[in-house]
Tab-separated table of C-alpha atoms and ligand atoms in Angstrom:
chain	number	residue	atom	x	y	z
A	150	UNK	CA	-36.335	-12.350	-38.997
A	151	UNK	CA	-34.554	-9.146	-37.955
A	152	UNK	CA	-33.011	-9.200	-34.484
A	153	UNK	CA	-35.086	-7.102	-32.022
A	154	UNK	CA	-33.529	-3.732	-31.279
A	155	UNK	CA	-32.076	-3.338	-27.788
A	156	UNK	CA	-34.158	-1.264	-25.398
A	157	UNK	CA	-32.773	1.769	-23.615
A	158	UNK	CA	-34.116	3.911	-20.764
A	159	UNK	CA	-33.155	7.589	-20.590
A	160	UNK	CA	-33.943	8.484	-16.998
A	161	UNK	CA	-33.969	12.286	-17.151
A	162	UNK	CA	-34.599	14.953	-19.795
A	163	UNK	CA	-31.177	15.776	-21.276
A	164	UNK	CA	-30.412	17.437	-24.616
A	165	UNK	CA	-32.983	15.999	-27.042
A	166	UNK	CA	-30.869	16.534	-30.142
A	167	UNK	CA	-27.982	14.551	-28.621
A	168	UNK	CA	-30.091	11.822	-27.030
A	169	UNK	CA	-31.829	11.396	-30.402
A	170	UNK	CA	-28.649	9.678	-31.641
A	171	UNK	CA	-29.732	6.661	-29.612
A	172	UNK	CA	-32.791	6.227	-31.855
A	173	UNK	CA	-30.546	5.011	-34.662
A	174	UNK	CA	-29.719	1.879	-32.677
A	175	UNK	CA	-32.230	1.352	-29.933
A	176	UNK	CA	-35.877	1.549	-28.890
A	177	UNK	CA	-35.683	4.410	-26.439
A	178	UNK	CA	-37.974	5.225	-23.529
A	179	UNK	CA	-37.491	8.790	-22.349
A	180	UNK	CA	-38.521	10.350	-19.063
A	181	UNK	CA	-39.666	13.881	-19.728
A	182	UNK	CA	-39.491	15.410	-16.223
A	183	UNK	CA	-36.467	15.773	-13.939
A	184	UNK	CA	-37.131	13.294	-11.177
A	185	UNK	CA	-35.528	11.585	-8.212
A	186	UNK	CA	-37.032	8.227	-9.105
A	187	UNK	CA	-37.992	5.934	-6.250
A	188	UNK	CA	-35.793	2.811	-6.073
A	189	UNK	CA	-38.797	0.697	-7.124
A	190	UNK	CA	-39.331	2.867	-10.213
A	191	UNK	CA	-35.661	2.558	-11.155
A	192	UNK	CA	-35.790	-1.211	-10.651
A	193	UNK	CA	-38.904	-1.461	-12.832
A	194	UNK	CA	-37.352	0.668	-15.573
A	195	UNK	CA	-34.051	-1.229	-15.541
A	196	UNK	CA	-35.889	-4.547	-15.539
A	197	UNK	CA	-37.304	-3.743	-18.958
A	198	UNK	CA	-34.187	-2.602	-20.820
A	199	UNK	CA	-30.727	-3.542	-22.095
A	200	UNK	CA	-29.134	-0.204	-21.320
A	201	UNK	CA	-29.729	2.999	-19.389
A	202	UNK	CA	-28.591	6.582	-19.626
A	203	UNK	CA	-28.800	7.987	-16.105
A	204	UNK	CA	-27.687	10.955	-14.047
A	205	UNK	CA	-26.641	11.598	-10.480
A	206	UNK	CA	-30.336	11.706	-9.533
A	207	UNK	CA	-30.525	7.974	-10.166
A	208	UNK	CA	-29.116	5.764	-7.426
A	209	UNK	CA	-28.456	2.312	-8.744
A	210	UNK	CA	-27.364	-0.496	-6.457
A	211	UNK	CA	-27.855	-4.197	-5.950
A	212	UNK	CA	-31.601	-3.905	-5.335
A	213	UNK	CA	-32.179	-1.878	-8.500
A	214	UNK	CA	-30.355	-4.337	-10.761
A	215	UNK	CA	-31.438	-7.572	-9.074
A	216	UNK	CA	-34.295	-8.132	-11.528
A	217	UNK	CA	-32.635	-6.509	-14.530
A	218	UNK	CA	-31.794	-9.687	-16.359
A	219	UNK	CA	-31.164	-8.050	-19.735
A	220	UNK	CA	-29.336	-4.976	-18.494
A	221	UNK	CA	-25.856	-4.772	-20.024
A	222	UNK	CA	-24.831	-1.135	-19.628
A	223	UNK	CA	-25.432	1.879	-17.425
A	224	UNK	CA	-24.025	5.149	-18.746
A	225	UNK	CA	-23.999	7.867	-16.098
A	226	UNK	CA	-23.754	11.524	-17.070
A	227	UNK	CA	-21.176	12.949	-14.646
A	228	UNK	CA	-17.631	12.300	-13.549
A	229	UNK	CA	-18.552	11.375	-9.966
A	230	UNK	CA	-20.296	8.011	-9.816
A	231	UNK	CA	-21.231	7.583	-6.195
A	232	UNK	CA	-24.796	7.160	-7.520
A	233	UNK	CA	-23.733	3.750	-8.833
A	234	UNK	CA	-22.794	0.701	-6.828
A	235	UNK	CA	-20.128	-0.234	-9.335
A	236	UNK	CA	-19.338	-3.539	-7.613
A	237	UNK	CA	-22.958	-4.648	-7.841
A	238	UNK	CA	-23.082	-3.735	-11.526
A	239	UNK	CA	-19.764	-5.367	-12.352
A	240	UNK	CA	-20.754	-8.503	-10.448
A	241	UNK	CA	-23.637	-8.908	-12.905
A	242	UNK	CA	-21.472	-8.156	-15.919
A	243	UNK	CA	-23.074	-4.755	-16.418
A	244	UNK	CA	-20.722	-2.166	-17.910
A	245	UNK	CA	-20.758	1.147	-16.037
A	246	UNK	CA	-19.443	4.346	-17.588
A	247	UNK	CA	-19.037	7.977	-16.489
A	248	UNK	CA	-17.965	11.189	-18.250
A	249	UNK	CA	-14.500	12.259	-17.099
A	250	UNK	CA	-12.351	14.726	-19.016
A	251	UNK	CA	-14.998	16.767	-20.785
A	252	UNK	CA	-15.924	18.781	-17.693
A	253	UNK	CA	-12.479	19.301	-16.181
A	254	UNK	CA	-11.766	22.911	-17.132
A	255	UNK	CA	-15.327	24.173	-16.662
A	256	UNK	CA	-15.504	22.636	-13.201
A	257	UNK	CA	-12.074	24.000	-12.290
A	258	UNK	CA	-13.217	27.480	-13.410
A	259	UNK	CA	-16.207	27.221	-11.114
A	260	UNK	CA	-14.238	25.875	-8.163
A	261	UNK	CA	-11.847	28.779	-8.401
A	262	UNK	CA	-14.711	31.258	-8.774
A	263	UNK	CA	-16.554	29.800	-5.775
A	264	UNK	CA	-13.421	29.981	-3.640
A	265	UNK	CA	-12.975	33.620	-4.648
A	266	UNK	CA	-16.638	34.454	-4.072
A	267	UNK	CA	-16.450	33.014	-0.556
A	268	UNK	CA	-13.149	34.697	0.307
A	269	UNK	CA	-14.174	38.101	-1.076
A	270	UNK	CA	-17.748	37.871	0.236
A	271	UNK	CA	-19.211	38.534	-3.190
A	272	UNK	CA	-22.716	37.137	-2.710
A	273	UNK	CA	-22.949	38.551	0.796
A	274	UNK	CA	-22.059	41.989	-0.599
A	275	UNK	CA	-24.686	41.656	-3.298
A	276	UNK	CA	-27.409	40.618	-0.854
A	277	UNK	CA	-26.487	43.570	1.342
A	278	UNK	CA	-26.688	45.978	-1.585
A	279	UNK	CA	-29.983	44.554	-2.861
A	280	UNK	CA	-31.424	44.814	0.654
A	281	UNK	CA	-30.920	48.596	0.371
A	282	UNK	CA	-28.287	48.692	3.109
A	283	UNK	CA	-25.707	50.614	1.087
A	284	UNK	CA	-26.058	54.104	2.478
A	285	UNK	CA	-22.568	55.335	1.641
A	286	UNK	CA	-19.152	53.939	0.831
A	287	UNK	CA	-17.708	52.379	3.973
A	288	UNK	CA	-14.010	51.819	4.457
A	289	UNK	CA	-14.460	48.895	6.838
A	290	UNK	CA	-17.425	47.283	5.113
A	291	UNK	CA	-17.354	43.682	3.919
A	292	UNK	CA	-13.640	43.129	4.344
A	293	UNK	CA	-12.700	39.779	2.905
A	294	UNK	CA	-9.759	37.398	2.898
A	295	UNK	CA	-6.793	37.847	0.564
A	296	UNK	CA	-6.400	35.511	-2.383
A	297	UNK	CA	-3.237	36.485	-4.303
A	298	UNK	CA	-0.050	35.440	-2.589
A	299	UNK	CA	-1.833	33.063	-0.191
A	300	UNK	CA	-1.688	29.278	0.086
A	301	UNK	CA	-4.229	27.192	-1.759
A	302	UNK	CA	-4.779	23.656	-0.509
A	303	UNK	CA	-6.323	21.059	-2.772
A	304	UNK	CA	-7.642	17.818	-1.316
A	305	UNK	CA	-8.000	15.370	-4.213
A	306	UNK	CA	-5.635	16.043	-7.065
A	307	UNK	CA	-7.268	14.454	-10.094
A	308	UNK	CA	-7.855	16.316	-13.331
A	309	UNK	CA	-10.082	18.986	-11.776
A	310	UNK	CA	-7.758	19.564	-8.813
A	311	UNK	CA	-4.882	19.983	-11.245
A	312	UNK	CA	-6.948	22.470	-13.262
A	313	UNK	CA	-7.554	24.530	-10.122
A	314	UNK	CA	-3.831	24.416	-9.293
A	315	UNK	CA	-2.925	25.751	-12.747
A	316	UNK	CA	-5.382	28.623	-12.309
A	317	UNK	CA	-3.821	29.475	-8.924
A	318	UNK	CA	-0.484	30.182	-10.604
A	319	UNK	CA	-1.974	33.295	-12.210
A	320	UNK	CA	-2.859	34.570	-8.738
A	321	UNK	CA	0.621	34.030	-7.371
A	322	UNK	CA	-0.636	31.423	-4.910
A	323	UNK	CA	1.424	28.649	-3.353
A	324	UNK	CA	-0.296	25.342	-4.038
A	325	UNK	CA	-0.241	22.409	-1.640
A	326	UNK	CA	-2.125	19.207	-2.291
A	327	UNK	CA	-2.955	15.913	-0.715
A	328	UNK	CA	-4.116	12.922	-2.689
A	329	UNK	CA	-4.432	9.167	-2.243
A	330	UNK	CA	-1.280	8.855	-4.297
A	331	UNK	CA	1.395	11.398	-5.035
A	332	UNK	CA	1.464	12.751	-8.606
A	333	UNK	CA	4.434	12.149	-10.925
A	334	UNK	CA	7.096	14.869	-10.779
A	335	UNK	CA	6.298	16.350	-14.195
A	336	UNK	CA	2.626	16.784	-13.256
A	337	UNK	CA	3.590	18.376	-9.922
A	338	UNK	CA	5.884	20.762	-11.796
A	339	UNK	CA	3.214	21.604	-14.355
A	340	UNK	CA	0.790	22.432	-11.539
A	341	UNK	CA	3.513	24.045	-9.388
A	342	UNK	CA	2.003	22.006	-6.559
A	343	UNK	CA	3.669	20.497	-3.512
A	344	UNK	CA	2.511	17.216	-1.991
A	345	UNK	CA	1.929	17.310	1.782
A	346	UNK	CA	0.232	15.044	4.277
A	347	UNK	CA	-3.389	15.723	5.136
A	348	UNK	CA	-2.738	17.460	8.458
A	349	UNK	CA	-0.155	19.778	6.925
A	350	UNK	CA	-2.622	20.625	4.183
A	351	UNK	CA	-5.268	21.496	6.761
A	352	UNK	CA	-2.883	23.522	8.901
A	353	UNK	CA	-1.253	25.535	6.117
A	354	UNK	CA	-4.004	26.268	3.612
A	355	UNK	CA	-5.533	29.729	3.559
A	356	UNK	CA	-8.087	28.363	1.112
A	357	UNK	CA	-8.905	24.669	1.032
A	358	UNK	CA	-10.759	23.213	-1.956
A	359	UNK	CA	-12.258	19.699	-1.953
A	360	UNK	CA	-12.154	17.839	-5.242
A	361	UNK	CA	-11.876	14.232	-4.125
A	362	UNK	CA	-14.302	11.426	-5.008
A	363	UNK	CA	-16.911	10.526	-2.449
A	364	UNK	CA	-16.903	6.991	-1.052
A	365	UNK	CA	-17.251	5.327	2.321
A	366	UNK	CA	-13.560	6.068	2.826
A	367	UNK	CA	-13.993	9.816	2.272
A	368	UNK	CA	-17.322	10.223	4.100
A	369	UNK	CA	-17.061	13.312	6.383
A	370	UNK	CA	-13.367	13.633	5.650
A	371	UNK	CA	-13.904	17.201	6.825
A	372	UNK	CA	-15.387	16.664	10.268
A	373	UNK	CA	-15.107	18.658	13.495
A	374	UNK	CA	-11.576	17.370	14.075
A	375	UNK	CA	-10.398	18.314	10.577
A	376	UNK	CA	-12.033	21.733	10.863
A	377	UNK	CA	-10.244	22.303	14.173
A	378	UNK	CA	-6.940	21.544	12.428
A	379	UNK	CA	-7.561	24.108	9.704
A	380	UNK	CA	-5.801	27.442	9.776
A	381	UNK	CA	-7.920	29.976	11.676
A	382	UNK	CA	-9.596	32.333	9.229
A	383	UNK	CA	-9.241	29.955	6.276
A	384	UNK	CA	-11.949	29.315	3.697
A	385	UNK	CA	-13.345	25.938	2.613
A	386	UNK	CA	-14.788	25.230	-0.835
A	387	UNK	CA	-16.517	22.002	-1.880
A	388	UNK	CA	-17.314	21.212	-5.517
A	389	UNK	CA	-17.141	17.412	-5.151
A	390	UNK	CA	-19.873	15.792	-3.047
A	391	UNK	CA	-21.733	17.002	0.019
A	392	UNK	CA	-21.024	13.857	2.011
A	393	UNK	CA	-17.371	14.843	2.305
A	394	UNK	CA	-18.255	17.408	4.968
A	395	UNK	CA	-19.964	17.106	8.332
A	396	UNK	CA	-22.242	20.072	7.675
A	397	UNK	CA	-23.207	20.661	11.320
A	398	UNK	CA	-19.540	20.837	12.261
A	399	UNK	CA	-18.985	23.263	9.382
A	400	UNK	CA	-21.882	25.445	10.544
A	401	UNK	CA	-20.237	25.534	14.014
A	402	UNK	CA	-16.887	26.524	12.490
A	403	UNK	CA	-18.462	29.256	10.359
A	404	UNK	CA	-20.666	30.554	13.152
A	405	UNK	CA	-17.857	30.547	15.695
A	406	UNK	CA	-15.509	32.453	13.407
A	407	UNK	CA	-13.019	29.612	13.171
A	408	UNK	CA	-13.404	29.681	9.377
A	409	UNK	CA	-13.798	32.958	7.499
A	410	UNK	CA	-16.123	31.564	4.861
A	411	UNK	CA	-17.175	28.582	2.800
A	412	UNK	CA	-18.253	28.021	-0.782
A	413	UNK	CA	-20.498	24.993	-1.257
A	414	UNK	CA	-21.828	23.673	-4.535
A	415	UNK	CA	-22.816	20.274	-3.138
A	416	UNK	CA	-24.737	19.160	-0.058
A	417	UNK	CA	-25.138	15.943	1.839
A	418	UNK	CA	-28.923	15.821	1.473
A	419	UNK	CA	-29.242	17.790	-1.739
A	420	UNK	CA	-31.481	19.244	-2.988
A	421	UNK	CA	-32.255	19.880	0.700
A	422	UNK	CA	-29.709	22.195	2.312
A	423	UNK	CA	-28.844	22.026	5.994
A	424	UNK	CA	-30.877	24.906	7.538
A	425	UNK	CA	-27.900	25.873	9.700
A	426	UNK	CA	-25.867	26.546	6.552
A	427	UNK	CA	-28.736	28.508	5.027
A	428	UNK	CA	-28.636	30.698	8.122
A	429	UNK	CA	-24.886	31.452	7.838
A	430	UNK	CA	-24.119	34.712	6.085
A	431	UNK	CA	-20.518	33.713	5.364
A	432	UNK	CA	-21.229	30.800	3.074
A	433	UNK	CA	-21.826	30.980	-0.666
A	434	UNK	CA	-24.346	28.313	-1.679
A	435	UNK	CA	-24.878	27.127	-5.246
A	436	UNK	CA	-27.084	24.264	-6.500
A	437	UNK	CA	-24.552	21.707	-7.820
A	438	UNK	CA	-23.708	23.656	-10.962
A	439	UNK	CA	-19.910	23.463	-11.156
A	440	UNK	CA	-19.979	21.754	-14.553
A	441	UNK	CA	-22.984	23.707	-15.787
A	442	UNK	CA	-21.832	25.574	-18.842
A	443	UNK	CA	-23.950	24.826	-21.888
A	444	UNK	CA	-21.032	23.484	-23.914
A	445	UNK	CA	-19.815	21.237	-21.107
A	446	UNK	CA	-23.187	19.815	-20.192
A	447	UNK	CA	-23.725	19.009	-23.881
A	448	UNK	CA	-20.301	17.371	-24.066
A	449	UNK	CA	-21.129	15.254	-20.993
A	450	UNK	CA	-24.351	13.978	-22.555
A	451	UNK	CA	-22.609	13.331	-25.886
A	452	UNK	CA	-19.926	11.253	-24.153
A	453	UNK	CA	-22.518	9.302	-22.159
A	454	UNK	CA	-24.431	8.543	-25.373
A	455	UNK	CA	-21.202	7.408	-27.049
A	456	UNK	CA	-20.482	5.177	-24.050
A	457	UNK	CA	-23.912	3.599	-24.125
A	458	UNK	CA	-23.893	2.947	-27.866
A	459	UNK	CA	-20.464	1.304	-27.654
A	460	UNK	CA	-21.217	-0.650	-24.469
A	461	UNK	CA	-24.295	-2.143	-26.133
A	462	UNK	CA	-22.148	-3.252	-29.049
A	463	UNK	CA	-23.183	-0.698	-31.644
A	464	UNK	CA	-21.437	2.075	-33.585
A	465	UNK	CA	-17.783	2.518	-34.559
A	466	UNK	CA	-16.470	1.690	-31.057
A	467	UNK	CA	-18.706	-1.349	-30.542
A	468	UNK	CA	-17.673	-3.114	-27.340
A	469	UNK	CA	-15.175	-0.400	-26.400
A	470	UNK	CA	-16.936	2.416	-24.534
A	471	UNK	CA	-14.547	5.387	-24.305
A	472	UNK	CA	-14.774	5.916	-20.544
A	473	UNK	CA	-15.710	2.782	-18.596
A	474	UNK	CA	-15.513	2.988	-14.816
A	475	UNK	CA	-12.743	0.825	-13.444
A	476	UNK	CA	-13.387	-0.278	-9.885
A	477	UNK	CA	-11.424	1.939	-7.451
A	478	UNK	CA	-9.074	0.246	-4.944
A	479	UNK	CA	-11.613	0.773	-2.165
A	480	UNK	CA	-14.469	-0.464	-4.363
A	481	UNK	CA	-15.485	-2.947	-1.712
A	482	UNK	CA	-16.384	-0.003	0.481
A	483	UNK	CA	-17.857	2.124	-2.289
A	484	UNK	CA	-21.452	2.732	-1.377
A	485	UNK	CA	-24.496	4.726	-2.150
A	486	UNK	CA	-25.193	7.821	-0.119
B	607	DGY	C1	-20.149	15.321	-11.733
B	607	DGY	O1	-19.930	15.244	-12.939
B	607	DGY	O2	-19.842	14.438	-10.953
B	607	DGY	C2	-20.823	16.546	-11.240
B	607	DGY	O3	-21.025	16.539	-9.900
B	607	DGY	C3	-22.086	16.854	-11.983
B	607	DGY	O4	-21.690	17.513	-13.093
């Protein structure tokens, strides 16, 4: 008798033509609407399958996998994986994968663009124009912060941070960075970036961009104290995870003029946005789209599919998913938001 085909759950609508590759190997259950599934719904779905293709909308921890006796692999579409309790998955022998690499340049493009939009007040200017307030060219209108020749600070210097640093070279910026570990000399030279401690980064950056992973250790890394240490008139851009910033403290800093502007693609309670930030005119708000070019989002799904096929022991890389998640050093403190 033929062996039964493994069962797979695809938790969100992705690109049908790419996800269809799973049909060659597995019996696939697809969810057709974007949904923040309740934990009980995730647990029920995982309890019935061998593998799952999930996104950042799906929070998977101990409770969700407790009854998933057949589950062998969870492939998440995204580089950040704070939606997964990797320890809990690993403890049950479940392979967890993410999609690093394929979104680096697209996300770096967006981070740089968001920083520029905040500094040069681009969306504020557009809202003003659309509101019919442009009655004549004004010399003092909508003056923004300089970008070329200023100091860019990058907190978190992985692939995306390095991509942003390389872009900054074209703008004649000085690049400072702080990271859990210092980069090798050749990478620092390639990025023309100088390693500094966190307080120096805060004090010297005209534009600070956050690109570090979110974990218990980095929760509210930008709090009221960090904001008070930032250079007056600086900008702050976040394309990583909302939980890195204490949003009420940021609203105070923006409202009080301590910071010139902020660019935020991610929010602590997303899709809900802190109403105080919505009320600030000097913040550019975007709905978690830093990696959202068509080609990149397709590449992310394709990599996640490849990971799942391999992790479930099928295809040319059977047993060797291309991008498994290794537990980070602070994995014991890694937690779900
Ligand atoms: C990621 O990959 O972690 C992004 O936040 C979603 O593209």
